[in-house]
mmCIF file of C-alpha atoms in Angstrom:
data_model
loop_
_atom_site.group_PDB
_atom_site.id
_atom_site.type_symbol
_atom_site.label_atom_id
_atom_site.label_comp_id
_atom_site.label_asym_id
_atom_site.label_seq_id
_atom_site.Cartn_x
_atom_site.Cartn_y
_atom_site.Cartn_z
ATOM 1 C CA UNK A 1 31.708 24.104 44.791
ATOM 2 C CA UNK A 2 29.956 21.001 43.054
ATOM 3 C CA UNK A 3 29.462 20.726 39.557
ATOM 4 C CA UNK A 4 25.867 20.185 37.977
ATOM 5 C CA UNK A 5 25.473 16.221 37.745
ATOM 6 C CA UNK A 6 25.769 16.433 34.226
ATOM 7 C CA UNK A 7 29.639 18.074 34.784
ATOM 8 C CA UNK A 8 30.388 14.376 36.875
ATOM 9 C CA UNK A 9 32.552 12.169 34.684
ATOM 10 C CA UNK A 10 30.261 8.466 34.532
ATOM 11 C CA UNK A 11 32.084 5.675 36.004
ATOM 12 C CA UNK A 12 31.259 1.831 34.726
ATOM 13 C CA UNK A 13 30.729 0.003 38.094
ATOM 14 C CA UNK A 14 29.752 -3.923 38.378
ATOM 15 C CA UNK A 15 26.738 -4.755 40.929
ATOM 16 C CA UNK A 16 23.536 -6.148 41.918
ATOM 17 C CA UNK A 17 20.659 -3.193 40.985
ATOM 18 C CA UNK A 18 17.648 -3.570 43.389
ATOM 19 C CA UNK A 19 14.513 -1.495 42.190
ATOM 20 C CA UNK A 20 11.978 -1.311 44.778
ATOM 21 C CA UNK A 21 8.205 -0.536 44.312
ATOM 22 C CA UNK A 22 5.565 -0.153 47.207
ATOM 23 C CA UNK A 23 2.053 -1.530 45.490
ATOM 24 C CA UNK A 24 -1.217 -2.604 47.220
ATOM 25 C CA UNK A 25 -3.496 -5.327 46.129
ATOM 26 C CA UNK A 26 -5.925 -3.955 43.199
ATOM 27 C CA UNK A 27 -9.535 -4.953 43.592
ATOM 28 C CA UNK A 28 -12.297 -4.364 41.078
ATOM 29 C CA UNK A 29 -14.736 -1.528 41.212
ATOM 30 C CA UNK A 30 -12.122 0.067 44.098
ATOM 31 C CA UNK A 31 -9.744 3.298 43.372
ATOM 32 C CA UNK A 32 -6.170 2.655 45.088
ATOM 33 C CA UNK A 33 -6.185 5.228 48.180
ATOM 34 C CA UNK A 34 -3.691 8.230 47.856
ATOM 35 C CA UNK A 35 -4.446 10.064 50.791
ATOM 36 C CA UNK A 36 -2.088 11.282 53.660
ATOM 37 C CA UNK A 37 -2.459 7.913 55.940
ATOM 38 C CA UNK A 38 -2.186 5.369 52.889
ATOM 39 C CA UNK A 39 1.318 7.717 51.599
ATOM 40 C CA UNK A 40 2.851 8.293 54.958
ATOM 41 C CA UNK A 41 2.331 4.256 55.356
ATOM 42 C CA UNK A 42 4.504 3.896 51.912
ATOM 43 C CA UNK A 43 6.863 6.201 53.285
ATOM 44 C CA UNK A 44 7.255 4.178 56.044
ATOM 45 C CA UNK A 45 8.099 1.053 55.208
ATOM 46 C CA UNK A 46 10.395 2.366 52.059
ATOM 47 C CA UNK A 47 12.515 4.198 55.075
ATOM 48 C CA UNK A 48 12.144 0.722 57.023
ATOM 49 C CA UNK A 49 13.451 -0.971 54.037
ATOM 50 C CA UNK A 50 15.769 1.179 53.455
ATOM 51 C CA UNK A 51 17.700 1.329 56.480
ATOM 52 C CA UNK A 52 18.237 -2.615 56.086
ATOM 53 C CA UNK A 53 21.066 -1.693 53.203
ATOM 54 C CA UNK A 54 24.095 -2.202 54.983
ATOM 55 C CA UNK A 55 27.354 -0.561 53.600
ATOM 56 C CA UNK A 56 29.745 -1.328 52.017
ATOM 57 C CA UNK A 57 28.229 -4.126 50.439
ATOM 58 C CA UNK A 58 25.002 -1.755 49.819
ATOM 59 C CA UNK A 59 23.983 1.622 49.115
ATOM 60 C CA UNK A 60 20.330 3.578 48.684
ATOM 61 C CA UNK A 61 20.860 5.187 45.647
ATOM 62 C CA UNK A 62 17.191 6.843 45.407
ATOM 63 C CA UNK A 63 14.445 7.008 47.628
ATOM 64 C CA UNK A 64 11.494 8.626 45.482
ATOM 65 C CA UNK A 65 7.550 8.567 45.288
ATOM 66 C CA UNK A 66 6.606 4.900 45.708
ATOM 67 C CA UNK A 67 10.053 3.563 44.945
ATOM 68 C CA UNK A 68 14.077 2.616 45.968
ATOM 69 C CA UNK A 69 16.385 2.128 43.827
ATOM 70 C CA UNK A 70 19.376 0.498 45.494
ATOM 71 C CA UNK A 71 23.057 -0.932 44.494
ATOM 72 C CA UNK A 72 24.634 -3.641 46.184
ATOM 73 C CA UNK A 73 28.286 -5.336 45.551
ATOM 74 C CA UNK A 74 27.002 -8.885 45.209
ATOM 75 C CA UNK A 75 23.759 -10.685 44.165
ATOM 76 C CA UNK A 76 24.085 -12.739 47.656
ATOM 77 C CA UNK A 77 24.015 -8.822 49.486
ATOM 78 C CA UNK A 78 21.076 -7.903 47.835
ATOM 79 C CA UNK A 79 19.292 -11.599 47.955
ATOM 80 C CA UNK A 80 19.807 -10.940 51.840
ATOM 81 C CA UNK A 81 18.375 -7.737 51.777
ATOM 82 C CA UNK A 82 15.675 -8.783 49.528
ATOM 83 C CA UNK A 83 14.179 -11.417 51.939
ATOM 84 C CA UNK A 84 14.374 -9.218 54.937
ATOM 85 C CA UNK A 85 12.773 -6.033 53.402
ATOM 86 C CA UNK A 86 9.985 -8.710 52.318
ATOM 87 C CA UNK A 87 10.138 -10.005 55.818
ATOM 88 C CA UNK A 88 9.125 -6.230 56.866
ATOM 89 C CA UNK A 89 5.433 -6.951 55.129
ATOM 90 C CA UNK A 90 4.730 -10.010 57.145
ATOM 91 C CA UNK A 91 1.527 -9.472 58.974
ATOM 92 C CA UNK A 92 3.361 -9.514 62.221
ATOM 93 C CA UNK A 93 5.474 -6.884 61.351
ATOM 94 C CA UNK A 94 3.299 -4.785 59.647
ATOM 95 C CA UNK A 95 2.176 -1.512 60.871
ATOM 96 C CA UNK A 96 -0.001 0.371 58.627
ATOM 97 C CA UNK A 97 -2.717 2.565 59.449
ATOM 98 C CA UNK A 98 -3.964 1.978 56.472
ATOM 99 C CA UNK A 99 -6.760 -0.466 55.528
ATOM 100 C CA UNK A 100 -4.700 -1.649 52.740
ATOM 101 C CA UNK A 101 -1.983 -4.103 52.247
ATOM 102 C CA UNK A 102 1.359 -2.743 51.403
ATOM 103 C CA UNK A 103 3.760 -4.762 49.608
ATOM 104 C CA UNK A 104 7.163 -4.530 47.894
ATOM 105 C CA UNK A 105 8.039 -5.973 43.814
ATOM 106 C CA UNK A 106 11.422 -6.129 43.848
ATOM 107 C CA UNK A 107 13.317 -6.535 40.675
ATOM 108 C CA UNK A 108 17.043 -7.226 40.639
ATOM 109 C CA UNK A 109 20.122 -7.247 37.596
ATOM 110 C CA UNK A 110 23.758 -7.869 37.946
ATOM 111 C CA UNK A 111 26.104 -6.185 35.783
ATOM 112 C CA UNK A 112 27.811 -3.029 34.595
ATOM 113 C CA UNK A 113 25.826 0.330 35.133
ATOM 114 C CA UNK A 114 27.843 3.937 34.703
ATOM 115 C CA UNK A 115 27.637 6.114 38.080
ATOM 116 C CA UNK A 116 27.840 9.704 38.456
ATOM 117 C CA UNK A 117 28.623 9.168 41.633
ATOM 118 C CA UNK A 118 25.313 9.991 42.931
ATOM 119 C CA UNK A 119 22.732 8.369 40.045
ATOM 120 C CA UNK A 120 23.038 4.727 38.379
ATOM 121 C CA UNK A 121 22.298 5.106 34.656
ATOM 122 C CA UNK A 122 22.301 2.742 31.819
ATOM 123 C CA UNK A 123 20.669 -0.721 30.304
ATOM 124 C CA UNK A 124 21.500 -2.675 33.889
ATOM 125 C CA UNK A 125 18.679 -0.174 35.816
ATOM 126 C CA UNK A 126 16.643 -0.422 33.158
ATOM 127 C CA UNK A 127 16.046 -3.902 33.145
ATOM 128 C CA UNK A 128 15.872 -4.081 37.065
ATOM 129 C CA UNK A 129 13.198 -1.649 36.643
ATOM 130 C CA UNK A 130 11.133 -3.470 34.467
ATOM 131 C CA UNK A 131 11.295 -6.792 36.177
ATOM 132 C CA UNK A 132 10.296 -5.104 39.272
ATOM 133 C CA UNK A 133 7.482 -3.761 37.045
ATOM 134 C CA UNK A 134 6.532 -7.523 36.471
ATOM 135 C CA UNK A 135 7.089 -9.280 39.999
ATOM 136 C CA UNK A 136 3.546 -9.443 42.220
ATOM 137 C CA UNK A 137 2.576 -8.105 44.780
ATOM 138 C CA UNK A 138 5.686 -9.463 47.813
ATOM 139 C CA UNK A 139 7.434 -11.395 45.017
ATOM 140 C CA UNK A 140 11.264 -10.906 44.833
ATOM 141 C CA UNK A 141 11.803 -11.592 40.869
ATOM 142 C CA UNK A 142 15.379 -11.256 39.276
ATOM 143 C CA UNK A 143 17.689 -11.620 35.762
ATOM 144 C CA UNK A 144 19.781 -15.310 34.715
ATOM 145 C CA UNK A 145 22.555 -12.910 35.419
ATOM 146 C CA UNK A 146 22.041 -12.361 38.692
ATOM 147 C CA UNK A 147 20.953 -16.132 39.250
ATOM 148 C CA UNK A 148 24.448 -17.365 37.621
ATOM 149 C CA UNK A 149 26.430 -15.127 40.042
ATOM 150 C CA UNK A 150 24.344 -15.924 42.563
ATOM 151 C CA UNK A 151 25.709 -18.328 45.543
ATOM 152 C CA UNK A 152 24.090 -22.024 45.103
ATOM 153 C CA UNK A 153 22.898 -21.543 48.742
ATOM 154 C CA UNK A 154 20.609 -18.865 46.948
ATOM 155 C CA UNK A 155 19.814 -20.341 44.204
ATOM 156 C CA UNK A 156 18.678 -23.552 45.395
ATOM 157 C CA UNK A 157 15.573 -20.828 46.807
ATOM 158 C CA UNK A 158 14.846 -19.954 43.317
ATOM 159 C CA UNK A 159 12.631 -21.131 40.999
ATOM 160 C CA UNK A 160 13.131 -20.616 36.971
ATOM 161 C CA UNK A 161 10.214 -18.415 35.590
ATOM 162 C CA UNK A 162 11.315 -18.904 32.364
ATOM 163 C CA UNK A 163 10.913 -16.123 29.766
ATOM 164 C CA UNK A 164 9.513 -12.699 29.785
ATOM 165 C CA UNK A 165 8.935 -10.400 27.325
ATOM 166 C CA UNK A 166 9.749 -7.082 29.204
ATOM 167 C CA UNK A 167 8.775 -3.487 27.459
ATOM 168 C CA UNK A 168 11.605 -1.862 25.587
ATOM 169 C CA UNK A 169 13.627 -5.179 25.548
ATOM 170 C CA UNK A 170 13.570 -6.745 22.096
ATOM 171 C CA UNK A 171 14.328 -10.307 23.409
ATOM 172 C CA UNK A 172 12.787 -12.417 25.982
ATOM 173 C CA UNK A 173 14.348 -12.031 29.750
ATOM 174 C CA UNK A 174 14.667 -15.383 31.469
ATOM 175 C CA UNK A 175 13.763 -14.256 35.266
ATOM 176 C CA UNK A 176 14.246 -16.112 38.389
ATOM 177 C CA UNK A 177 11.605 -16.073 41.666
ATOM 178 C CA UNK A 178 13.492 -15.912 44.855
ATOM 179 C CA UNK A 179 11.268 -18.031 47.336
ATOM 180 C CA UNK A 180 10.473 -16.087 50.746
ATOM 181 C CA UNK A 181 12.711 -17.268 53.629
ATOM 182 C CA UNK A 182 11.858 -20.377 55.762
ATOM 183 C CA UNK A 183 11.281 -17.578 58.841
ATOM 184 C CA UNK A 184 8.929 -15.702 56.728
ATOM 185 C CA UNK A 185 6.782 -18.533 55.426
ATOM 186 C CA UNK A 186 6.759 -19.730 59.070
ATOM 187 C CA UNK A 187 5.344 -16.495 60.137
ATOM 188 C CA UNK A 188 2.999 -15.649 57.599
ATOM 189 C CA UNK A 189 1.090 -19.924 57.784
#
């Protein structure tokens, strides 16, 4: 018999936490659609994005509502997943049965988190979530720690956005933006 989640010991693990949020453009005076077709399109996008996670480098921690929580062993694996997930939204890949254009907003942070084997807890999870919240539609933003731990080939694909004040963080956080993959840039041109 399994114990309740609060019975499981918390273990520190180091990895790259990814928060993925599905969002649609907001038009002034137009309420966002939360009808069955729109929700089905969100669920389809998140399921397709989750299917791109390749164990053992990454795992899906939670898929809920309009969000996805992932954990990768290294930033490079998380960044590769981010490029693939953002490519799902290219005009040639989108099959959403809704007039709203859906997009992913991704936030990444590499560091130590606590896990009970099922869920993740701690500063790193909160930071990844806050980074995703400030990302624009179709953007992948990451913390300075993630940028520093990424390989040079990934670092060359990033822009320094400077310091950001994030909710519930006293100090500004240095953020970076991952540029779209060259293949995605060609597909949307």
